[in-house]
Coordinates of C-alpha atoms and ligand atoms in Angstrom, one line a residue:
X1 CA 22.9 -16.8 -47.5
X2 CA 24.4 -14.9 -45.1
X3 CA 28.1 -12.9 -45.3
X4 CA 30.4 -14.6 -42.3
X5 CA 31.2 -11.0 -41.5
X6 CA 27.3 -10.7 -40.5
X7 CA 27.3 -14.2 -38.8
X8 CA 30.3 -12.7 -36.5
X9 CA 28.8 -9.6 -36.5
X10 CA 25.3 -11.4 -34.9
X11 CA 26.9 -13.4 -32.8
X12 CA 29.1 -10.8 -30.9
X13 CA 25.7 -8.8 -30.6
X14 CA 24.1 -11.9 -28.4
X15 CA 26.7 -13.1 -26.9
X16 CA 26.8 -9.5 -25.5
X17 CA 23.5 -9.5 -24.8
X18 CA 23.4 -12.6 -22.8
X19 CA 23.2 -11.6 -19.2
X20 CA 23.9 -15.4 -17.5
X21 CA 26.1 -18.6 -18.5
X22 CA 22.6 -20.1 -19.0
X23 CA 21.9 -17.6 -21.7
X24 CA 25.1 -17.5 -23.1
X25 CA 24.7 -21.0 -23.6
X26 CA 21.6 -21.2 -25.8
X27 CA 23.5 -18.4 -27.8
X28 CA 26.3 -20.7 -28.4
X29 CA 23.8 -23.0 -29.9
X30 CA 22.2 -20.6 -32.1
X31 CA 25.0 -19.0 -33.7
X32 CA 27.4 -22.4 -34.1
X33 CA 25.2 -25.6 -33.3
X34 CA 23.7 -27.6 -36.1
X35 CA 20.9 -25.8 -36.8
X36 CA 22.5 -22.4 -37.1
X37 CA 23.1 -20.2 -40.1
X38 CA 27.1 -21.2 -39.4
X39 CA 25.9 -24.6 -40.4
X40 CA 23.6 -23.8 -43.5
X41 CA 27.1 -21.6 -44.3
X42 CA 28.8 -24.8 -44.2
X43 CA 26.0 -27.0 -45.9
X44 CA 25.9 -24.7 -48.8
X45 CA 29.4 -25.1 -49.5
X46 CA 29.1 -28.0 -51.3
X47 CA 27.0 -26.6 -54.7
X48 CA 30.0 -23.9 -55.3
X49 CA 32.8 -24.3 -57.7
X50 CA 36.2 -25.8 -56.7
X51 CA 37.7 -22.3 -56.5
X52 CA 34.8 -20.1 -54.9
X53 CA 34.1 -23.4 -52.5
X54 CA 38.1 -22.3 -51.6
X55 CA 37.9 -19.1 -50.9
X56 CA 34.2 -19.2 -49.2
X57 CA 35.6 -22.2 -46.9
X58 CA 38.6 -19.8 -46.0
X59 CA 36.4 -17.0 -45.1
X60 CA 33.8 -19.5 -43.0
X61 CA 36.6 -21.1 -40.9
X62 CA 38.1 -17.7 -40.1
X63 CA 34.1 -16.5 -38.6
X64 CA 33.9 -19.6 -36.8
X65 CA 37.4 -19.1 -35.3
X66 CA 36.0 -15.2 -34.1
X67 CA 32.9 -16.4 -33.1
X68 CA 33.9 -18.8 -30.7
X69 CA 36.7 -16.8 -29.6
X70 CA 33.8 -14.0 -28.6
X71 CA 31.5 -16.8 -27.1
X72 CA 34.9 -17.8 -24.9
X73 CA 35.6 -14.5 -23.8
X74 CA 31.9 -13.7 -22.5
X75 CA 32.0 -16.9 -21.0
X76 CA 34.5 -15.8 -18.5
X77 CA 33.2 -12.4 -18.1
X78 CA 30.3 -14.1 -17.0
X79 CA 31.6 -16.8 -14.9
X80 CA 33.5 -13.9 -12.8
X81 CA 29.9 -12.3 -12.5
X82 CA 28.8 -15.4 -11.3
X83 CA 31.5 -16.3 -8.9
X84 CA 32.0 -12.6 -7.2
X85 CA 27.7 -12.7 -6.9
X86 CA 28.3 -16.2 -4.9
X87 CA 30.7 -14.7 -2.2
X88 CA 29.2 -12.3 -1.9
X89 CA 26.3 -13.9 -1.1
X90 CA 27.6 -16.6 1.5
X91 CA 29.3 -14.0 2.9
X92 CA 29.3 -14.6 6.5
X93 CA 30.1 -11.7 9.4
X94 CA 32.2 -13.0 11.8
X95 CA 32.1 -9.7 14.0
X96 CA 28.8 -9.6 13.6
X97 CA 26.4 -9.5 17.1
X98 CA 23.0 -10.6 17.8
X99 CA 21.5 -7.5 19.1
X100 CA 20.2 -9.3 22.3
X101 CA 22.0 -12.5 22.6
X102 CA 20.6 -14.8 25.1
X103 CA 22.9 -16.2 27.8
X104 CA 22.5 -18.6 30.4
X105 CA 23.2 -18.1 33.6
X106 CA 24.3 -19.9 36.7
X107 CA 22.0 -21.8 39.0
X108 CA 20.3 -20.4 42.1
X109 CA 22.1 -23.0 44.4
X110 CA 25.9 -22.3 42.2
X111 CA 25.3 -18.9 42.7
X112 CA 24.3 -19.0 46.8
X113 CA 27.1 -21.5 46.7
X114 CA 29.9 -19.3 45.2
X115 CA 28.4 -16.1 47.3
X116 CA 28.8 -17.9 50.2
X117 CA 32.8 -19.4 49.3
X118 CA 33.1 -15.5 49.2
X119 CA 31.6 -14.3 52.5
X120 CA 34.0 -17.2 54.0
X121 CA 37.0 -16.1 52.2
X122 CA 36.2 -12.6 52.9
X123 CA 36.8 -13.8 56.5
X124 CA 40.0 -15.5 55.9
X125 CA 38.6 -18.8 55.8
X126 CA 39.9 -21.7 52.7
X127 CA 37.8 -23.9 50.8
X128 CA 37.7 -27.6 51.4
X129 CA 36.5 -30.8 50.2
X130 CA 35.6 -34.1 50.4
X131 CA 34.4 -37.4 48.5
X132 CA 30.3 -37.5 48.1
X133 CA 31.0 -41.2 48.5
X134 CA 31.8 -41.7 52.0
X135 CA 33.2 -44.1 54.6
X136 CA 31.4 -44.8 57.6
X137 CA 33.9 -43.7 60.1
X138 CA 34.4 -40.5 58.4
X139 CA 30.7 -39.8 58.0
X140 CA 29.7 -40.8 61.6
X141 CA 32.7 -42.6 63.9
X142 CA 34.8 -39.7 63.7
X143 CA 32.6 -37.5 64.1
X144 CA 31.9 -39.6 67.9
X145 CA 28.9 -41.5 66.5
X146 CA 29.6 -44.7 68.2
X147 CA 28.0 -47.8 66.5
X148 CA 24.7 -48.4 67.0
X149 CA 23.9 -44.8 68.4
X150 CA 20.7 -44.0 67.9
X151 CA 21.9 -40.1 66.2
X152 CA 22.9 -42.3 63.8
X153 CA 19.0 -42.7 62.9
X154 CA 18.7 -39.3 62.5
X155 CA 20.5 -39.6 59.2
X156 CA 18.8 -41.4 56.7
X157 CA 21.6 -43.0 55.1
X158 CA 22.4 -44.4 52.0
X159 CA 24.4 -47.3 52.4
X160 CA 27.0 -48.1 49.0
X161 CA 27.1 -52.1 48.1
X162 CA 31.0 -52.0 48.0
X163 CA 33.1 -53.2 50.9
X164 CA 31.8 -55.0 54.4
X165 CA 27.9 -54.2 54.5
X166 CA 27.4 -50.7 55.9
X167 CA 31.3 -49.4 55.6
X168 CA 30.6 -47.2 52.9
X169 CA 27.8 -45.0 52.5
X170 CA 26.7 -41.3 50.6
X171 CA 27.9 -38.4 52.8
X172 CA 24.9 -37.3 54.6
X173 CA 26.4 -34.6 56.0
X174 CA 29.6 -32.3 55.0
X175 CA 31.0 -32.7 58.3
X176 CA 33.1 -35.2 57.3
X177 CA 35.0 -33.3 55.7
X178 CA 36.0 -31.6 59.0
X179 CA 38.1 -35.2 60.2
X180 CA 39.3 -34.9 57.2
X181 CA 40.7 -31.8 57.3
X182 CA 42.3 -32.5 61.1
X183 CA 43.7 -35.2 59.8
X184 CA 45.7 -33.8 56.4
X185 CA 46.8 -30.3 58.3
X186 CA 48.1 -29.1 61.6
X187 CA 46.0 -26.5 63.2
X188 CA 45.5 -23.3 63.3
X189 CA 42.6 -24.3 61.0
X190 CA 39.7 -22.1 59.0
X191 CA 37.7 -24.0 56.7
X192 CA 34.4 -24.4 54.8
X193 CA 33.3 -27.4 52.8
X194 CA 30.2 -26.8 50.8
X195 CA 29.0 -30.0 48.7
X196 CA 26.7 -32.5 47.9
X197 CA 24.6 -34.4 50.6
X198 CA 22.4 -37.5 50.4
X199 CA 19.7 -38.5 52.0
X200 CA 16.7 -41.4 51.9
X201 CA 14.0 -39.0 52.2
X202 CA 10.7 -38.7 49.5
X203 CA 11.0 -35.3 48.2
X204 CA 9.1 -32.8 49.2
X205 CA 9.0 -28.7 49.4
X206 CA 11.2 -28.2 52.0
X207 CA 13.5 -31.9 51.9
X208 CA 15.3 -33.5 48.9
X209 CA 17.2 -36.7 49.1
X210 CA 19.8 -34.8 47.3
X211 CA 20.7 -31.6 48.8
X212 CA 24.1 -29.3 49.8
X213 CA 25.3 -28.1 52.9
X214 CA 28.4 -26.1 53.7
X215 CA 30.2 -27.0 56.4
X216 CA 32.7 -24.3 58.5
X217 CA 36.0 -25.3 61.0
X218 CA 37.7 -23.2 62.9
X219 CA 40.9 -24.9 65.0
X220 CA 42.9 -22.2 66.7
X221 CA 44.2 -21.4 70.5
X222 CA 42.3 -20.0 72.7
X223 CA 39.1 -20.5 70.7
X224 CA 35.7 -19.7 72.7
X225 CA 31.6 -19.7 72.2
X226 CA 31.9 -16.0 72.0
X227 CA 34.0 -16.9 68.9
X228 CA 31.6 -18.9 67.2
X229 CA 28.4 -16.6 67.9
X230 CA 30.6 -13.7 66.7
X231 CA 31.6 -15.3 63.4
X232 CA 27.4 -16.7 62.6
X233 CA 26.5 -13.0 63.3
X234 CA 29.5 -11.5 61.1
X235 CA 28.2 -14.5 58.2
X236 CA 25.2 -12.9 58.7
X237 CA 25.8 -9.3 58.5
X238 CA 28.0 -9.9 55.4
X239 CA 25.4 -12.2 53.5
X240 CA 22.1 -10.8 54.6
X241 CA 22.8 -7.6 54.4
X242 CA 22.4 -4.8 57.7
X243 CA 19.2 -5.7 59.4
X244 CA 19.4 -9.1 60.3
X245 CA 20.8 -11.0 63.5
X246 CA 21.6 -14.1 64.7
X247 CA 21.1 -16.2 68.1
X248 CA 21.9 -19.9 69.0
X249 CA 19.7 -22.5 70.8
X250 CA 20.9 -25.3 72.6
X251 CA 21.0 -28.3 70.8
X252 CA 22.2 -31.4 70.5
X253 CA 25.4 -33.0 67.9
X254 CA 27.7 -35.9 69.3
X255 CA 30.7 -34.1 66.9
X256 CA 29.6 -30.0 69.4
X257 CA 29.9 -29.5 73.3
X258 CA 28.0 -27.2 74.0
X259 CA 25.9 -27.4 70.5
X260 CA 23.8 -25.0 69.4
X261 CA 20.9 -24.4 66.1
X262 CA 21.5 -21.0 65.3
X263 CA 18.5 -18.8 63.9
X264 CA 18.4 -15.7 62.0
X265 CA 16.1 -12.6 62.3
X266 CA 14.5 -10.7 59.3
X267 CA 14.4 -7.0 59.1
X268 CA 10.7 -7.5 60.1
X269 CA 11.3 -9.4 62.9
X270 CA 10.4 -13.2 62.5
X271 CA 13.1 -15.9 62.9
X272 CA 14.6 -18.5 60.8
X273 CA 16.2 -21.9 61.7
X274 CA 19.1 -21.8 59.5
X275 CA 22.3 -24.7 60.5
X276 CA 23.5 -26.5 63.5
X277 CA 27.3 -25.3 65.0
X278 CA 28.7 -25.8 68.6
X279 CA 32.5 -26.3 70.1
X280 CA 34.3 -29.3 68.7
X281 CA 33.8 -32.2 71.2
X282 CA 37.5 -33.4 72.4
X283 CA 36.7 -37.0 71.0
X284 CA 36.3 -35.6 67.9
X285 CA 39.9 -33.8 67.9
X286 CA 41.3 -37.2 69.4
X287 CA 39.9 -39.6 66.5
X288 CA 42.1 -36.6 64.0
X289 CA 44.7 -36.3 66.2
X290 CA 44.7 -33.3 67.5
X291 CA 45.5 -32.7 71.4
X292 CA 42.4 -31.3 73.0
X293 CA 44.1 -29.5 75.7
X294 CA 46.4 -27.4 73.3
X295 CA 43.6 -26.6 70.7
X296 CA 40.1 -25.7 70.5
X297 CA 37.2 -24.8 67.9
X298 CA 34.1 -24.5 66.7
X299 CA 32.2 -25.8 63.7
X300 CA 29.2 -25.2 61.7
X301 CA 26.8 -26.7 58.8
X302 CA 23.8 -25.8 57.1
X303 CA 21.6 -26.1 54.2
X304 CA 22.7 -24.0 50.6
X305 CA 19.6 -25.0 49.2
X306 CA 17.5 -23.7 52.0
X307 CA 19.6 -20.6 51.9
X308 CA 18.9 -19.8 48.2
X309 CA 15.0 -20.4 48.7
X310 CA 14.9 -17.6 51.2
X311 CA 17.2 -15.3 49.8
X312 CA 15.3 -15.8 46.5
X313 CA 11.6 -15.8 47.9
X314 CA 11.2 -19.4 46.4
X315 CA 8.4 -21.9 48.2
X316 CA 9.3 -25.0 47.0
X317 CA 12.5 -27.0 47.0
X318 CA 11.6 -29.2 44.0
X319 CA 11.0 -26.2 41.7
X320 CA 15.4 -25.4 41.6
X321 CA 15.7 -29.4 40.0
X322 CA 12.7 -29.5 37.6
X323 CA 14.6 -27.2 35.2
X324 CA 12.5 -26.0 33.6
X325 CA 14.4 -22.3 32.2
X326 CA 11.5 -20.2 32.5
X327 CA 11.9 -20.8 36.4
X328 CA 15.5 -20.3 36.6
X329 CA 15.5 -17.8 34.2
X330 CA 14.0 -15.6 36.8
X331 CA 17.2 -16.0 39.2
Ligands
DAH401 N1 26.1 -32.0 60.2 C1 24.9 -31.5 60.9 C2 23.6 -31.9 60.1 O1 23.7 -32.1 59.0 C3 24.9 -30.0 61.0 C4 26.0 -29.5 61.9 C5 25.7 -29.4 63.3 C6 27.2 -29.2 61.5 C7 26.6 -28.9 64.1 C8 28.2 -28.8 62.3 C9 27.9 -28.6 63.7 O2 29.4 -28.5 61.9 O3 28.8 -28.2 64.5 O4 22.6 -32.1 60.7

């Protein structure tokens, strides 16, 4: 049988050899469970003499006492191990940086939109708006549409099934937002509206029903068609870059008199239809109240979308809504 000395002495040499709790616990079992030579110790006990059984039961208790006081201590040496190997490996960097982390990016038409809020502001001009959901005599009766015109038909409008039938409709245009600037400030006046414009057309490359237009408003004294050519060719300048020019063509708007389309030329010569713009008609002033004989202006709309397509060499209209990112991320 063996000396407890040896059993203490064996059981601190694998206890220190266990490298994991795991391990450490299948020692524990060797060296004190009830198949161990601790327990054969204990079982044997009870063949010696009163006195030696004594003495032998003193010296037993006292290696169990060490032996589980060694098993204890390695225990929490490895349970530190165990703990600081953990953090260490859910350690998370906080600072740490994808070396090419992917961003998104604004939209073609956000972009053309913002560049051209800039331009504008550039110029001295202020940014407007107004609802998307319209009222009839904003959208067109303001604007000297009288009902039943047939310009009216020109706009394929989007009636709203709320009030009297055909009151309130979808903006087809952002020149509403030009009463509606007349009508909340006295002149002088320098404005653009860009937004959202609806219309009942089948989409196509070059027409959407839902499209955006920025609209400009310019209500000072003394203001003249040399005014209004001026500022489209400075737009021009400042958004095309040096190279391109402007002209206007008669036209027709019942909100302009004289109106105009204007066009812009491309570095290698070919034109572009681009907006419509003219002087603001004096009915138009009278339905905001403004006194046509103190004030004039001019005004101006035209397409974002339109803009962004040739400023980005895109064909087709419906290819900046599809979304699909491998498009826009080219943009
Ligand atoms: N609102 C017109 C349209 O959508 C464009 C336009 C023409 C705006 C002449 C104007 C203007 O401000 O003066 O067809």
């Amino acid at each position: 049988m063996a000396e407890p000395e040896q059993l203490v002495v064996e059981a601190e040499r694998q206890a220190a050899a266990a490298a994991t709790l795991d391990e450490l616990r299948a020692v524990r079992v060797a060296v004190s469970g009830k198949r161990s030579p601790l327990a054969d110790a204990r079982k044997a006990l009870g063949g010696l003499e009163p006195e030696a059984r004594r003495a032998a039961g003193q010296a037993l208790n006292a290696a169990m006492a060490s032996i589980d006081e060694i098993l204890t201590a390695r225990e929490a040496e490895l349970a530190a191990v165990a703990r600081a190997e953990q953090l260490a490996a859910e350690r998370l960097d906080l600072t740490e940086v994808a070396e090419h982390p992917a961003h998104g990016h604004l939209h073609v038409v956000t972009q053309t939109w913002q560049e051209l809020e800039d331009v504008f502001v550039g110029m001295g001009y202020r940014v407007a708006e107004g609802p998307e959901i319209e009222s009839e005599w904003y959208n067109f009766g303001a604007l000297n549409f009288p009902p039943g015109h047939p310009a009216r038909d020109m706009y394929d409008t989007l009636y709203v099934d709320y009030g009297e039938p055909g009151t309130t409709l979808l903006r087809t245009h952002t020149s509403p937002v030009q009463a509606r600037v007349m009508e909340g400030q006295a002149p002088p006046v320098y404005v653009v509206a860009p937004g959202r414009c609806f219309r009942q057309d089948t989409a196509d490359a070059t027409h959407m029903p839902v499209f955006h237009q920025i609209e400009g408003l310019v209500v000072d004294r003394g203001i003249s068609l040399g005014d209004l050519a001026g500022t489209i060719e400075a737009f021009t300048a400042a958004y095309f870059g040096p190279g391109f020019s402007s002209r206007l063509r008669p036209s027709y708007f019942p909100f302009t008199e004289p109106s105009a389309e204007f066009d812009i030329q491309r570095p290698d010569g070919t034109w572009l239809e681009l907006g419509g713009c003219g002087m603001v008609h004096p009915k138009v002033f009278e339905a905001c109240g403004i006194d046509p004989e103190q004030w004039q202006g001019f005004a101006f709309g035209f397409g974002i979308d339109r803009l962004a397509l040739i400023r980005f060499g895109i064909d087709d209209l419906r290819e900046l809504w599809t979304n699909d990112v491998r498009f826009l991320g080219q943009f």
